[in-house]
Short mmCIF file of C-alpha atoms in Angstrom, two decimals:
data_model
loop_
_atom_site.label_atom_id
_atom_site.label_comp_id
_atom_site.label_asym_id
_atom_site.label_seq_id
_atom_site.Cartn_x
_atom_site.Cartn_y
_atom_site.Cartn_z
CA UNK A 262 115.52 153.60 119.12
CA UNK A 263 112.06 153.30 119.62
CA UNK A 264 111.18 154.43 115.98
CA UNK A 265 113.50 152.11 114.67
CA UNK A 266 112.01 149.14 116.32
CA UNK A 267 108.90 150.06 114.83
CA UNK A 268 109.99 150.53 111.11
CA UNK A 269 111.78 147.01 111.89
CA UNK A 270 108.47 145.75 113.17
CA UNK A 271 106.56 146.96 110.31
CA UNK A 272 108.47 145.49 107.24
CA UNK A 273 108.64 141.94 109.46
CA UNK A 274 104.89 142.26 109.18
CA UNK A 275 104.72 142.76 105.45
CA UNK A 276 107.20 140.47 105.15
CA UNK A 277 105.59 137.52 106.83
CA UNK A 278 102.26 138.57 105.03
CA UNK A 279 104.04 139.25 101.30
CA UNK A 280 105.99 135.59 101.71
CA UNK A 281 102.90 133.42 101.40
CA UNK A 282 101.46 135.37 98.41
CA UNK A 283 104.81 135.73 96.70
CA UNK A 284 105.12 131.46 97.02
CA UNK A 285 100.84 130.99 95.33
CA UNK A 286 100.92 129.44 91.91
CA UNK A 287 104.15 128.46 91.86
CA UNK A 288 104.06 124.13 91.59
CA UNK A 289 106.70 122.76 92.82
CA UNK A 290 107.27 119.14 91.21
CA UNK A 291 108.15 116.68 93.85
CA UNK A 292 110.99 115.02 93.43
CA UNK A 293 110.60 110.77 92.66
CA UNK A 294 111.89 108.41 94.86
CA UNK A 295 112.36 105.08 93.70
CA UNK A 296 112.39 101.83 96.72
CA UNK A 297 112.90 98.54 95.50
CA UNK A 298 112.76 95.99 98.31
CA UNK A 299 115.16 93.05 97.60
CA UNK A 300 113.89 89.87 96.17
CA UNK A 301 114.43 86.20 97.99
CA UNK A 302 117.92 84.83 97.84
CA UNK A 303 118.81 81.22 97.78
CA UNK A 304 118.96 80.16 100.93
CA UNK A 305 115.84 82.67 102.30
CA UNK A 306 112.07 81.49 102.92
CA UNK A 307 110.23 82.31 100.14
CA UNK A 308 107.15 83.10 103.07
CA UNK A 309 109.77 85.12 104.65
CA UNK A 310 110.73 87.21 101.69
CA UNK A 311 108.10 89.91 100.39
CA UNK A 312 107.35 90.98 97.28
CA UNK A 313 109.23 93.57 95.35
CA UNK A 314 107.28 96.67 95.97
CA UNK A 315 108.07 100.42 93.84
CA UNK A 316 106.98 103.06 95.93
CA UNK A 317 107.39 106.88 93.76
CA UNK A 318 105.64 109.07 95.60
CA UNK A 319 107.22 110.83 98.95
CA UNK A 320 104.35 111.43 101.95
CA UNK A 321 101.87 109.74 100.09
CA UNK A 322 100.79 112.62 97.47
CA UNK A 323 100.59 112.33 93.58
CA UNK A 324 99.03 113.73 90.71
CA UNK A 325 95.79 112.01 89.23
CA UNK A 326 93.86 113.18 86.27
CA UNK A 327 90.45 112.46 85.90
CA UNK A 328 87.14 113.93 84.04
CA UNK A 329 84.13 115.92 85.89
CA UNK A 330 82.34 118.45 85.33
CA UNK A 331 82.73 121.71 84.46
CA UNK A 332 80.01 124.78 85.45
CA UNK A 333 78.70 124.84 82.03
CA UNK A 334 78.07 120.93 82.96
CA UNK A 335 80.51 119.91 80.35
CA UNK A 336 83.16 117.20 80.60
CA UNK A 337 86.68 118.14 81.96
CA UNK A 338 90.08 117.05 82.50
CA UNK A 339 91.36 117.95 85.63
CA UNK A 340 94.88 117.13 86.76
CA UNK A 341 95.04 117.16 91.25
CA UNK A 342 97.36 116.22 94.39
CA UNK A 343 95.95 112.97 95.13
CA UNK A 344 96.77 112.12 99.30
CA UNK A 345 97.37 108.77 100.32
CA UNK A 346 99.73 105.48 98.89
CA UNK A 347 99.47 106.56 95.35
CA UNK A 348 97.15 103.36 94.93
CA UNK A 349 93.43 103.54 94.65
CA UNK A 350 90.96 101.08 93.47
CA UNK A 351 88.44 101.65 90.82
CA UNK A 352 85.66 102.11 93.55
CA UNK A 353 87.53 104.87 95.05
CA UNK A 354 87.95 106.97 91.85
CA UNK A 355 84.59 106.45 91.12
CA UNK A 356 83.58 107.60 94.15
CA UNK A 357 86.50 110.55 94.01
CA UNK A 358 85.20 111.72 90.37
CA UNK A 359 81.51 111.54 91.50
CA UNK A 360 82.24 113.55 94.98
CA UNK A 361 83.99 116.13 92.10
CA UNK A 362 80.15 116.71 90.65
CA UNK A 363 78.45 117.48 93.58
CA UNK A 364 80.64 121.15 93.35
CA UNK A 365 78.70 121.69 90.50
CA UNK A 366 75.45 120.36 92.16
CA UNK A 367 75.34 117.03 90.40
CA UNK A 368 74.67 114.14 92.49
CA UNK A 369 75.60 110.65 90.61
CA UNK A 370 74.42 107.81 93.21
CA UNK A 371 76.97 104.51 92.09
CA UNK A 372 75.64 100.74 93.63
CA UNK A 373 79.00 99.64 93.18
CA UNK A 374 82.00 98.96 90.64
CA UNK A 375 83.06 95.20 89.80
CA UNK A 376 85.11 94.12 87.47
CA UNK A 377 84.06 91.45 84.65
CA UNK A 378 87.00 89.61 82.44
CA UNK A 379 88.55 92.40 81.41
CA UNK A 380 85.97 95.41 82.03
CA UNK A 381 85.35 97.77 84.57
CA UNK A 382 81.35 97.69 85.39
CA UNK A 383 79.94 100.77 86.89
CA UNK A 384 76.35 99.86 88.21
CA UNK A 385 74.05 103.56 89.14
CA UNK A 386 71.08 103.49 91.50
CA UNK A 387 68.23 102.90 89.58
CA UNK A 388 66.00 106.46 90.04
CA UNK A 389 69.60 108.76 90.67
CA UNK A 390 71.42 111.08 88.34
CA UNK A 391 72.41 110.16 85.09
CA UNK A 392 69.88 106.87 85.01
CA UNK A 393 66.98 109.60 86.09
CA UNK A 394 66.44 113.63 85.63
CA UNK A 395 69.47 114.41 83.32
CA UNK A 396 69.02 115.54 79.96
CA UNK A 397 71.10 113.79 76.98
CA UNK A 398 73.91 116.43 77.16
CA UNK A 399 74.27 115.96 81.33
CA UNK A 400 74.14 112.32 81.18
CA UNK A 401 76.52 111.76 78.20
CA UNK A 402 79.06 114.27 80.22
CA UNK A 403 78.78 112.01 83.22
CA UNK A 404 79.39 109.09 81.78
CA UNK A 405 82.16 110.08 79.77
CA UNK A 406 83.99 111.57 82.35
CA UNK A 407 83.57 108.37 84.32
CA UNK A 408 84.30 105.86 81.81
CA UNK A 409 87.69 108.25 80.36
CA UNK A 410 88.55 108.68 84.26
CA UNK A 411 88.50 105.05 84.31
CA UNK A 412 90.28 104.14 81.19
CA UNK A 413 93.44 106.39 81.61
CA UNK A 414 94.53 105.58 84.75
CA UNK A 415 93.68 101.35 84.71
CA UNK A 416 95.22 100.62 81.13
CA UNK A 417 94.91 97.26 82.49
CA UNK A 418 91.05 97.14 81.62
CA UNK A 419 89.67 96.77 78.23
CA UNK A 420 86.77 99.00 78.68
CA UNK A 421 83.30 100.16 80.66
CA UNK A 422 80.23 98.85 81.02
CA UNK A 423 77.62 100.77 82.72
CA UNK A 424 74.36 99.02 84.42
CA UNK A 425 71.47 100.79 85.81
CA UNK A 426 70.11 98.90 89.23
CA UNK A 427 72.27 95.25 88.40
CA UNK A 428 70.04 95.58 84.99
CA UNK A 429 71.24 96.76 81.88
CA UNK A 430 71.57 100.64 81.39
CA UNK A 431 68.32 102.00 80.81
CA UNK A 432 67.61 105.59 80.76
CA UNK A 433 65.23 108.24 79.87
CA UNK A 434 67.36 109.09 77.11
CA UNK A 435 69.36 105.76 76.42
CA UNK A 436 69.32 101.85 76.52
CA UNK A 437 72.19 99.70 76.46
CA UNK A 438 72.53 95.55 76.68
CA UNK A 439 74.13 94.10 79.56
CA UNK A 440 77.69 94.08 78.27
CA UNK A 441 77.44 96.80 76.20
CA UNK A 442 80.97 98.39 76.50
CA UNK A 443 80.15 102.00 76.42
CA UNK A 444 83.77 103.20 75.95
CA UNK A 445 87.14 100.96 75.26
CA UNK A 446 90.45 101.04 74.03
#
């Protein structure tokens, strides 16, 4: 009896270490759920009432793709879970995609992101990464991966414009004007 329990105590063991393992790499797409709150009827408050609202992602995760870098300090596309209510503002993914660069030791330093008419406008600190101490090949990388990050997922927006300081982009190995749009549709 007392062998068996331990030949039944063993193969729980592998099996509770096995399970996890057996489960890695496999993606399991979550399924899309699809809430549509009703609209104002006559008769209802129109302060009363609110707006329609689509909500397709269960527990607050999604996919986002966005550009960083890779190792080799090249530009990426990189598709991840994305926590939170599926929404995010140009700031944040900015601020996501730039936080992706430091894995690779890269540290972009962004003053903010506006938008003008129908750009998105990135604005670096002055003496930080890609305005100061990148080479040509490092600084176009960055800039593409922040202007493409931008552009696929806010079709919305025309294009980017990136500033250096509230100035126009000058660097030690480029100068645009003001409004130059570095990348648009």
């Amino acid at each position: 009896m007392r062998r068996e329990f331990g030949k039944i105590s063993v193969w729980l063991l592998a099996a509770l270490f096995l399970l996890p393992m057996a489960s890695c790499g496999r993606r399991e797409k979550l399924p899309v759920e699809v809430t549509v709150l009703p609209t104002a009827t006559p008769g209802m408050a129109d302060a009363a009432s609110p707006a329609p609202t689509v909500s397709f992602f269960p527990d607050g995760i999604t996919d986002i793709t966005y550009y960083t870098l890779s190792e080799e300090l090249e530009t990426v596309e990189v598709t991840s879970p994305l926590n939170g209510d599926g929404q995010m503002t140009p700031k944040e993914l900015v601020d996501f995609v730039t936080a992706t660069m430091d894995d690779v030791s890269v540290t972009v330093q962004v003053d903010s992101v506006t938008i003008e008419d129908t750009s998105i406008v990135v604005d670096f600190k002055g003496e930080s990464v890609p305005v100061r101490y990148a080479n040509t090949r490092l600084e176009s990388a960055i800039l593409d991966a922040l202007a493409q990050s931008l552009l696929d997922n806010y079709p919305e927006y025309a294009g980017v414009i990136f500033r250096a300081g509230g100035q126009a982009y000058q660097s030690e190995n480029r100068s645009f004007d003001l409004n130059y749009i570095y990348m648009g549709r």
